[in-house]
Short mmCIF file of C-alpha atoms in Angstrom, two decimals:
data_model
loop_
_atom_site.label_atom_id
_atom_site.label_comp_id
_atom_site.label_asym_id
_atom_site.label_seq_id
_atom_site.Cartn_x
_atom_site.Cartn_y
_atom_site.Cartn_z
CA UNK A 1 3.49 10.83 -8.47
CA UNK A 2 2.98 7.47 -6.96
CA UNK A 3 3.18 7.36 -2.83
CA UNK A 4 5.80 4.96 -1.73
CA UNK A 5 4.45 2.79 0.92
CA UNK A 6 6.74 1.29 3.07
CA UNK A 7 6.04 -1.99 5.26
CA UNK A 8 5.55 -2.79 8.98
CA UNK A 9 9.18 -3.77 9.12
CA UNK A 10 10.74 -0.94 7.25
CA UNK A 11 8.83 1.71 9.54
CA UNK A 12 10.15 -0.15 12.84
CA UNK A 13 14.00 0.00 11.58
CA UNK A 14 13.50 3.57 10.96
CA UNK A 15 12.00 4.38 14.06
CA UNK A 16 14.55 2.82 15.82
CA UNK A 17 17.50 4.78 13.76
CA UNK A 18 15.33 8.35 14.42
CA UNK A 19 15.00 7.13 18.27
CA UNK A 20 19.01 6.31 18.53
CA UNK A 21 19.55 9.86 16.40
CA UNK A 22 16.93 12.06 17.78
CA UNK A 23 17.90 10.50 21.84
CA UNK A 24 21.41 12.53 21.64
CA UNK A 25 20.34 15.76 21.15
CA UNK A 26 16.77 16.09 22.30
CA UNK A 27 16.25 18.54 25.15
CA UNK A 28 14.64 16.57 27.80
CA UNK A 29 11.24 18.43 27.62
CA UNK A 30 10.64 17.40 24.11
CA UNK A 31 11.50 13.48 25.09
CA UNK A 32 8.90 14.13 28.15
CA UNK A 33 6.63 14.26 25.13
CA UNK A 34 7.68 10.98 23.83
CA UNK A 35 7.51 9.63 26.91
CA UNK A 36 4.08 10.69 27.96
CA UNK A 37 2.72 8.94 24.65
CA UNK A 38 4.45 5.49 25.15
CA UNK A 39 2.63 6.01 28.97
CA UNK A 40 -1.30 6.37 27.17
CA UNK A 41 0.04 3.21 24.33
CA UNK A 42 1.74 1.09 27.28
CA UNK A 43 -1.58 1.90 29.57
CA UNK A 44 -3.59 0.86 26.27
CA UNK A 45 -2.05 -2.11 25.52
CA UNK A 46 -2.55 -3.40 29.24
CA UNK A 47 -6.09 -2.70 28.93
CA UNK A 48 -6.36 -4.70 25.99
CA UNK A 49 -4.38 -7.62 25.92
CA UNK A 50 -6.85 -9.45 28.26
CA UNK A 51 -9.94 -8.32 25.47
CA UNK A 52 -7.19 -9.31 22.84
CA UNK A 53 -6.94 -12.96 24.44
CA UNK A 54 -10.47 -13.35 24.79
CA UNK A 55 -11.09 -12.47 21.77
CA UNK A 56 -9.12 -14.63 19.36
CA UNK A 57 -8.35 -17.50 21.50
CA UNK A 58 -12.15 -18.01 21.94
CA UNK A 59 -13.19 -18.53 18.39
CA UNK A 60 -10.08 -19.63 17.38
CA UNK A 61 -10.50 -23.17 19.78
CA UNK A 62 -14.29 -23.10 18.64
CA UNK A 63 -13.11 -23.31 15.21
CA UNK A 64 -10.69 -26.28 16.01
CA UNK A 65 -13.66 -28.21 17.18
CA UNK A 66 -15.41 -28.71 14.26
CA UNK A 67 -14.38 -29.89 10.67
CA UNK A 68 -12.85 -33.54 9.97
CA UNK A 69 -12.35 -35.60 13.32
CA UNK A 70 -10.46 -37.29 14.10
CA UNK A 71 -8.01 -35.88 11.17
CA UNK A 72 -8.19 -32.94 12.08
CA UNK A 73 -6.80 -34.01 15.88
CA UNK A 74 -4.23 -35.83 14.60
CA UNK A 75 -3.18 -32.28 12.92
CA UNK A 76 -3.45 -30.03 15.50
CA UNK A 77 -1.67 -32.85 17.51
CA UNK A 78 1.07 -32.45 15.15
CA UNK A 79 0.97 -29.16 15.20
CA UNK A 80 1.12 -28.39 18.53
CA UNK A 81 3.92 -31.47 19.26
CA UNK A 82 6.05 -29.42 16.36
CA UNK A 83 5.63 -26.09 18.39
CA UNK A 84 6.46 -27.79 21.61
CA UNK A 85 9.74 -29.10 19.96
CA UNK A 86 10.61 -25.74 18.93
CA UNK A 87 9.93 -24.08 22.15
CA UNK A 88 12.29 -26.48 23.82
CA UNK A 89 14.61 -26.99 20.78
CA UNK A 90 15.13 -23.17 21.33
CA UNK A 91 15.25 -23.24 24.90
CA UNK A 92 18.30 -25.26 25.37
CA UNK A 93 20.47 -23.80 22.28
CA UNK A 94 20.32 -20.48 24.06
CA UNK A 95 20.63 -21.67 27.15
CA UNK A 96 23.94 -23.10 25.93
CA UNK A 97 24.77 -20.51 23.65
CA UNK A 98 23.57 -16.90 25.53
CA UNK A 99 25.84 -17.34 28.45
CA UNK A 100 29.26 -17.00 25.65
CA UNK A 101 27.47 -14.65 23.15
CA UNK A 102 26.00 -12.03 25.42
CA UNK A 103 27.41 -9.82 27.80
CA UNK A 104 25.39 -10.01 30.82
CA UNK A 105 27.77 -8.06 33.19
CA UNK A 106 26.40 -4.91 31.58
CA UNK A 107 22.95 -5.53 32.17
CA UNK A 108 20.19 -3.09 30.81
CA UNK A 109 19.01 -1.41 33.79
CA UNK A 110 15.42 -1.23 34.12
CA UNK A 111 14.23 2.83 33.25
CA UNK A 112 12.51 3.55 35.94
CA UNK A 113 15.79 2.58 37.96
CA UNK A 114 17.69 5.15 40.12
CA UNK A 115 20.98 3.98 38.42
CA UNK A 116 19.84 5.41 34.84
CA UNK A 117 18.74 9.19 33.71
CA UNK A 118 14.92 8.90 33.68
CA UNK A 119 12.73 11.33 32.11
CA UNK A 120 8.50 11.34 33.57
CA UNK A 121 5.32 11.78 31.47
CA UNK A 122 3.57 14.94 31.78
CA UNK A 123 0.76 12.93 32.67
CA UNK A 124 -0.35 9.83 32.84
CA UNK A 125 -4.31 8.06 32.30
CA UNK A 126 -5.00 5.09 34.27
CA UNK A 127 -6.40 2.28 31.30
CA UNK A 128 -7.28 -1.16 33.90
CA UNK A 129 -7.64 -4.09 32.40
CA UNK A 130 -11.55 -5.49 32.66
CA UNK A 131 -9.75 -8.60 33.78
CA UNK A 132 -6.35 -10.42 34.62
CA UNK A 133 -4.97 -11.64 31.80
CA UNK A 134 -5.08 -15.60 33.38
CA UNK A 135 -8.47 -15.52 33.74
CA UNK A 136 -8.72 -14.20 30.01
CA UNK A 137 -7.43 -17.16 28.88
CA UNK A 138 -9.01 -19.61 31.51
CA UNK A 139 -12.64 -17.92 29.78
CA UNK A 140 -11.11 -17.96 26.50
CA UNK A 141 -10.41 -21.72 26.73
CA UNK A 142 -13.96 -22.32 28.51
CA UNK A 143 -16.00 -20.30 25.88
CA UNK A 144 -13.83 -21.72 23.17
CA UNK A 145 -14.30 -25.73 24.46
CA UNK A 146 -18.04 -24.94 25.15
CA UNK A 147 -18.65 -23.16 21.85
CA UNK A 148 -17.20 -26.54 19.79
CA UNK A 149 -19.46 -28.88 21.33
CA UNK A 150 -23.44 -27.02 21.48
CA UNK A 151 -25.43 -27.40 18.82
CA UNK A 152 -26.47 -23.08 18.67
CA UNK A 153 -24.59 -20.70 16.68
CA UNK A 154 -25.54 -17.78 18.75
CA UNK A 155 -22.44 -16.77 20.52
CA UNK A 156 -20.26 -18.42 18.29
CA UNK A 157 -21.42 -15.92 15.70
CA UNK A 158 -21.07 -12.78 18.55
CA UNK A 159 -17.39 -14.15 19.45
CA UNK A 160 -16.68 -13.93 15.52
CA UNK A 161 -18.01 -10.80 15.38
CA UNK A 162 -15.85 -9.14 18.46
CA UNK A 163 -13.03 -10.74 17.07
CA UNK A 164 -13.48 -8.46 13.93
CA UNK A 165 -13.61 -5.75 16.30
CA UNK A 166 -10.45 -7.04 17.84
CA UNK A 167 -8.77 -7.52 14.52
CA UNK A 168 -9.53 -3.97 13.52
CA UNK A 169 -8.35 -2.36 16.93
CA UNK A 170 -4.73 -4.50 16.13
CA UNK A 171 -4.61 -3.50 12.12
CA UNK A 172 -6.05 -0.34 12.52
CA UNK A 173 -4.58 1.27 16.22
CA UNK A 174 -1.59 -0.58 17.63
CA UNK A 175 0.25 -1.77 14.27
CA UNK A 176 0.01 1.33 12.98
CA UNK A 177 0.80 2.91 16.31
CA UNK A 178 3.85 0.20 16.59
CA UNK A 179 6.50 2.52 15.14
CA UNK A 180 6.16 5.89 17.13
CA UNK A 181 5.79 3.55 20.45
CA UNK A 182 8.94 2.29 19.28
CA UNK A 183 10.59 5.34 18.31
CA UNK A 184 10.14 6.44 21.87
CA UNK A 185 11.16 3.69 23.83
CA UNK A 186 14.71 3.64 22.35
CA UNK A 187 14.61 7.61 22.62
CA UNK A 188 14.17 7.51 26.01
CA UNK A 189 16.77 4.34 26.38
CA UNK A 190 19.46 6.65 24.40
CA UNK A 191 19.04 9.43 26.57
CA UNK A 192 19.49 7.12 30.28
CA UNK A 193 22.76 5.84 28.37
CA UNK A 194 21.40 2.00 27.07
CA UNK A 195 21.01 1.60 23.49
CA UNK A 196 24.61 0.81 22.77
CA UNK A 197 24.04 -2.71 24.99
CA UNK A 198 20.56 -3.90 23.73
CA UNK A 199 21.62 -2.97 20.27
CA UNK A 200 24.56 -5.22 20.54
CA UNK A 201 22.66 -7.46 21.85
CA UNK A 202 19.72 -6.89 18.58
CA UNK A 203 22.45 -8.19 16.41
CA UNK A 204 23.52 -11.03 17.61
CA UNK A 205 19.65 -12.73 18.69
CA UNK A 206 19.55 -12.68 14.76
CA UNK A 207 22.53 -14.21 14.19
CA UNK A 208 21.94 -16.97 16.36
CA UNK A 209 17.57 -17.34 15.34
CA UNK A 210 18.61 -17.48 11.66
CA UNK A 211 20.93 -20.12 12.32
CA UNK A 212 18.44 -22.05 14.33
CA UNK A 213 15.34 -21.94 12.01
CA UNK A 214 17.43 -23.68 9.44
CA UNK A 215 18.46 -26.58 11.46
CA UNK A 216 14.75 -26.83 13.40
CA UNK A 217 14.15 -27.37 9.82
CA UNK A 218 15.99 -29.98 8.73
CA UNK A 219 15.19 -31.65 11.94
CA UNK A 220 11.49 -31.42 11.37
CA UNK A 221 11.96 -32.82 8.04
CA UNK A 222 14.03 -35.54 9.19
CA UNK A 223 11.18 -36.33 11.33
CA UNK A 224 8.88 -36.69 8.15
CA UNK A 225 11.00 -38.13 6.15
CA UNK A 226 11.53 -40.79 8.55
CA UNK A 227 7.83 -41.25 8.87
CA UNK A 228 7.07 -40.85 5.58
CA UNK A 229 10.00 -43.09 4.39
CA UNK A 230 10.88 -40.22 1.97
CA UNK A 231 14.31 -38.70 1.44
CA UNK A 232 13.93 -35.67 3.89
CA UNK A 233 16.25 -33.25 1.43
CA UNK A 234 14.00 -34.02 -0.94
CA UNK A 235 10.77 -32.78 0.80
CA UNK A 236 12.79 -30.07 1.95
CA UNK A 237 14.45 -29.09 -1.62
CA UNK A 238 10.87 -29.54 -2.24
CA UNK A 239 9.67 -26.69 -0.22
CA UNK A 240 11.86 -24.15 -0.81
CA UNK A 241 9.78 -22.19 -2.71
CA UNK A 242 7.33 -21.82 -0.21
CA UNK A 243 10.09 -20.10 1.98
CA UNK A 244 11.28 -18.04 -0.28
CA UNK A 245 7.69 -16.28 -0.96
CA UNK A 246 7.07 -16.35 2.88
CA UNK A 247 10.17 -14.14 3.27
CA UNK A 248 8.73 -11.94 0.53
CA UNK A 249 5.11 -11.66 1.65
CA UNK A 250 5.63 -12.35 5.87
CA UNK A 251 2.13 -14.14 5.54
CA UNK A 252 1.21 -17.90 6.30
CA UNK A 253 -2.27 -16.77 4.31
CA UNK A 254 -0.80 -15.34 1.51
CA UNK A 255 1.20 -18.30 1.16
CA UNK A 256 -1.04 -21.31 1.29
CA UNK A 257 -1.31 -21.88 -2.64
CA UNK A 258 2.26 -22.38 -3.16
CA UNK A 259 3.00 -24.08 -0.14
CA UNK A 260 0.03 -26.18 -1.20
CA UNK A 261 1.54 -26.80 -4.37
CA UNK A 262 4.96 -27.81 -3.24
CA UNK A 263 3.52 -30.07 -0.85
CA UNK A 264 1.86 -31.79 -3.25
CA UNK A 265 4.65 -32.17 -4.88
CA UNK A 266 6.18 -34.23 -2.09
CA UNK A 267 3.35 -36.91 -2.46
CA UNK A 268 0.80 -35.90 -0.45
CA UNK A 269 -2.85 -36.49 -1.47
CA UNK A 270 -4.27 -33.26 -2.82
CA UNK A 271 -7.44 -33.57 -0.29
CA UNK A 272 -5.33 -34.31 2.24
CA UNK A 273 -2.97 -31.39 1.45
CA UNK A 274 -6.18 -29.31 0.49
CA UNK A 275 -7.61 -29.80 4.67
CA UNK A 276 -3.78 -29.91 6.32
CA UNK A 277 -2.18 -26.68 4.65
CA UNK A 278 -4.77 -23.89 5.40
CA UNK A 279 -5.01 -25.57 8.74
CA UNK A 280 -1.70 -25.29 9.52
CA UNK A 281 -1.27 -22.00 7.95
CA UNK A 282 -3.32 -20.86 11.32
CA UNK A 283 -2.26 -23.39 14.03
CA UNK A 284 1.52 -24.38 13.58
CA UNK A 285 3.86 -21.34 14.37
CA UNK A 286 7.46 -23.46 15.28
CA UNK A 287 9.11 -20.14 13.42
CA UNK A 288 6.96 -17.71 15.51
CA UNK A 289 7.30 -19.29 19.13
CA UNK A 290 11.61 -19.81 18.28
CA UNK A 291 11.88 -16.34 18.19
CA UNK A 292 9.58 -15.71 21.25
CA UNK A 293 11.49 -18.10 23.50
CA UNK A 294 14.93 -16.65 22.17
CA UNK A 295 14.10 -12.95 22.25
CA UNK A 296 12.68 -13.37 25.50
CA UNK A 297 15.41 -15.31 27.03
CA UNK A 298 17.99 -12.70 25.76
CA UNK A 299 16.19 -9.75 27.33
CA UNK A 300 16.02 -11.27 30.95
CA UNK A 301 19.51 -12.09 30.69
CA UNK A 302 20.64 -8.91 29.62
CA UNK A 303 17.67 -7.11 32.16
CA UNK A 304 19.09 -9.29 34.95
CA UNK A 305 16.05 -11.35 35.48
CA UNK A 306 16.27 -15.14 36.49
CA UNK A 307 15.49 -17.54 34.26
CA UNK A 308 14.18 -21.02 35.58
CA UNK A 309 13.48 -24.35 33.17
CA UNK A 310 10.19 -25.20 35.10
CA UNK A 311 8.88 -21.24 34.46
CA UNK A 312 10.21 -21.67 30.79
CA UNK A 313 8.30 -24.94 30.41
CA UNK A 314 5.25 -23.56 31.08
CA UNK A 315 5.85 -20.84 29.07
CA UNK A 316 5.97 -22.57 26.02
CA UNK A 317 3.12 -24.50 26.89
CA UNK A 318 0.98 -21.90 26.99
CA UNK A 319 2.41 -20.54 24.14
CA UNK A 320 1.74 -23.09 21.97
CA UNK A 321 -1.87 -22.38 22.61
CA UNK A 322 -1.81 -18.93 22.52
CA UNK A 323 -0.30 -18.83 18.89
CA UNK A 324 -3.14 -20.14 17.50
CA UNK A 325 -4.89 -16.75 18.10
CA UNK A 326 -2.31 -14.85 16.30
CA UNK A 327 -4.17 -12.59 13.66
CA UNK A 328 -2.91 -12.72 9.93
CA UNK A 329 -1.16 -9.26 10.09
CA UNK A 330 2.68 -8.71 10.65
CA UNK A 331 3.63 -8.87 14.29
CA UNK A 332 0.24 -10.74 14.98
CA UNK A 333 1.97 -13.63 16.54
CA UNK A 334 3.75 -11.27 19.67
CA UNK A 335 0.64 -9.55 20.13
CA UNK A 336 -1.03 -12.45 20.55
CA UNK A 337 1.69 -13.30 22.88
CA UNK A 338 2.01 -10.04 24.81
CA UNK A 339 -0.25 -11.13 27.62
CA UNK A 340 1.91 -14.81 28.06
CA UNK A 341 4.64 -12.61 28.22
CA UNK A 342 3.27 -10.48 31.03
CA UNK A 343 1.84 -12.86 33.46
CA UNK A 344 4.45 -16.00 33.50
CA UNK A 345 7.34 -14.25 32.44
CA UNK A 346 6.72 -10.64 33.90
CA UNK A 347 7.58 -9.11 31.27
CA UNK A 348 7.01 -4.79 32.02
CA UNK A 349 6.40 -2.40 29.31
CA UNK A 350 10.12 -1.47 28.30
CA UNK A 351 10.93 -4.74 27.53
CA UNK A 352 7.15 -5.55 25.90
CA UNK A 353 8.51 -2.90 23.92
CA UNK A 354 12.08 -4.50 22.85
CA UNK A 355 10.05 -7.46 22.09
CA UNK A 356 8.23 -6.43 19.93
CA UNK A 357 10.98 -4.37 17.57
CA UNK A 358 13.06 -7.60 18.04
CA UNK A 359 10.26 -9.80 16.58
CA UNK A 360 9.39 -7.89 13.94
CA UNK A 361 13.12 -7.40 12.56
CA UNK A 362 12.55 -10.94 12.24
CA UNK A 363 9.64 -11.56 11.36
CA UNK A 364 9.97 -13.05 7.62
CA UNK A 365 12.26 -15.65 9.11
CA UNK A 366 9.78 -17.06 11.11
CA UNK A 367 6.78 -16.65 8.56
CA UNK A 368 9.00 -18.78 6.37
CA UNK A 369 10.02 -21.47 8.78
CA UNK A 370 6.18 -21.80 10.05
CA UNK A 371 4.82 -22.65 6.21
CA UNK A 372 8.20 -24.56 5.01
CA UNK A 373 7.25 -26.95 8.56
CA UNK A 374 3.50 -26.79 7.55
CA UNK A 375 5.01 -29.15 4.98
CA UNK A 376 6.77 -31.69 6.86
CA UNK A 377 3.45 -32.00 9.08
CA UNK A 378 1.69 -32.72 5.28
CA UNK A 379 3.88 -35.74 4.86
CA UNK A 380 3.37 -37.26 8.09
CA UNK A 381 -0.50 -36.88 8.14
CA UNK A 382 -0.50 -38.35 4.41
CA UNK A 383 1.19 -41.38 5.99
CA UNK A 384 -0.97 -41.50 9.23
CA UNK A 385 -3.67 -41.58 6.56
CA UNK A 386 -2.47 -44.37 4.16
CA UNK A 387 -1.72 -46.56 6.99
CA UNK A 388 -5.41 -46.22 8.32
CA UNK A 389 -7.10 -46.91 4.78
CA UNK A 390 -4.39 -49.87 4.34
#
């Protein structure tokens, strides 16, 4: 008999049904079991979201240093303007459109709180971090920058190789590790009396994402169309089957030869599409940082936290140049994100936790948007390039 296997995304909704289920009538010592694993994964995670950083951001800059010039500037340029725009883009819908959708009198109460039922490990294992997760990316950035510009391969080659290591410890421990981490955080968040709020709340953050990725689209392909002097729902039209594979596969990688195809398609050089696409496919995330900035906002509203446009800002700054570490797996971006979240917006491990079950319920939207956009980025390189050669 063939085994079934089901996907990242599957497991999580699952989890979170057993957690919801299981939370009404589990006596509190067999939660306290839960609870004491989601202590040793939350302690892990702290302990390695700092290695994480350092890790993939390193070589991941290094790699951005080398290649085509002053081309490949001009892309990550691009890129990075594109992510910026949907940071912000995102940033301003919900801060018009949270305050009427959610319910923030009912705020979710933090579960360590007095005001809430709160269960305690049975014990607990202190994991510290080698290092704060700032100056992880400040020697990220340094090693990265430095590793670009000497001649030696030498630690280039050892950063490559502990990013393997990193890769396996995210493929291999925490992904896998993902569901029953989630399965006991809304567990313990049925039992102190929350779940019916944040799952309301679940709902309608993918309501309102799906509606914005489609017209952060069309914007962005406005944008090359005008550049490109191209009918833009004709480039989009033109893409479509990229998204629709993304949705089906939740992998920029896995992707690249039919979104190189369709962009091709749209008049773009074939070298130039050959160099912009698999580049992309790694550096522009629009798709993944929407849903960051979205989910995010909607869990300090509903947790009660302030949110300020000057912390946001710089926020999405950062995240723009933490995304291009995200690995290739599902839910690579938000790890790659976790530590962002943690030191500028303070995010604890509860509501690490939501973020992550909220970004992976979404994730094949914002696979999809990131490749269909890796397209509209095509068009306007291709022009940037035929002016320069006129």
């Amino acid at each position: 008999m063939k085994r079934i296997k089901l996907g990242l995304l599957p497991r999580i909704i699952i989890a979170i049904a057993l957690g919801i289920v299981c939370g009404l009538f589990f006596p509190d010592w067999l939660t306290a079991i839960f609870v004491t694993i989601n202590s040793l994964f939350g302690n892990f995670l702290g302990f390695i979201i700092p290695l994480l950083i350092l890790g993939l951001v390193a070589p991941g800059i290094a790699d951005l240093g080398k290649g085509a010039g002053k081309l490949l500037l001009i892309t990550a340029l691009l890129a990075y303007c594109f992510t910026l725009f949907s940071g912000f883009f995102t940033y301003f819908s919900c801060s018009l459109a949270y305050p009427w959708l959610l319910d923030t009198t009912q705020q979710l109460t933090p579960l360590e709180g007095e005001a809430v039922k709160t269960i305690a490990p049975y014990f607990t294992i202190d994991m510290p971090p080698l290092m704060q997760v700032m100056t992880s990316l400040i020697l990220a950035f340094t090693l990265g920058l430095g590793m670009s510009v000497i001649p030696g391969n030498r630690l280039k080659n050892v950063m490559e190789d502990f990013k393997d290591i990193i890769n396996i410890v995210i493929s291999s421990i925490i992904i896998p590790l993902l569901p029953l981490y989630i399965f006991g955080i809304f567990l313990n968040m049925t039992t102190s009396g929350q779940v019916a709020g944040i799952m309301g709340v679940f709902v309608k953050i993918i309501i309102v994402i799906f509606v914005m990725t489609v017209i952060l689209l069309f914007l962005q392909f406005f944008i090359a169309g005008s550049v490109g002097k191209t009918n833009p729902f004709r480039l989009f039209r033109n893409m479509l089957p990229a998204y629709m594979t993304a949705l089906g596969t939740q992998s920029s990688a896995a992707t690249i030869p039919v979104t190189l195809e369709q962009t091709i398609k749209n008049g773009v050089r074939p070298e130039l599409a050959g160099f912009v696409i698999p580049l992309c496919a790694t550096i522009h995330l629009s798709g993944s940082t929407m849903k960051i900035v979205a989910c995010a906002m909607a869990i300090m509203l509903v947790s009660g936290m302030d949110i300020h446009f000057g912390q946001f800002a710089g926020f999405i700054m950062m995240l723009g140049i933490a995304m291009v570490a995200a690995p290739g797996v599902p839910g690579g971006a938000i790890m790659a994100a976790l530590g962002v979240l943690q030191s500028m917006l303070g995010f604890d491990e509860t509501a690490q936790g939501l973020m992550i079950a909220l970004y992976i319920a979404m994730d094949s939207f914002g696979t999809a948007t990131n490749v269909t956009g890796d397209g509209a980025i095509a068009v306007i390189v291709n022009r940037i390039y035929k002016k320069e050669r006129a």
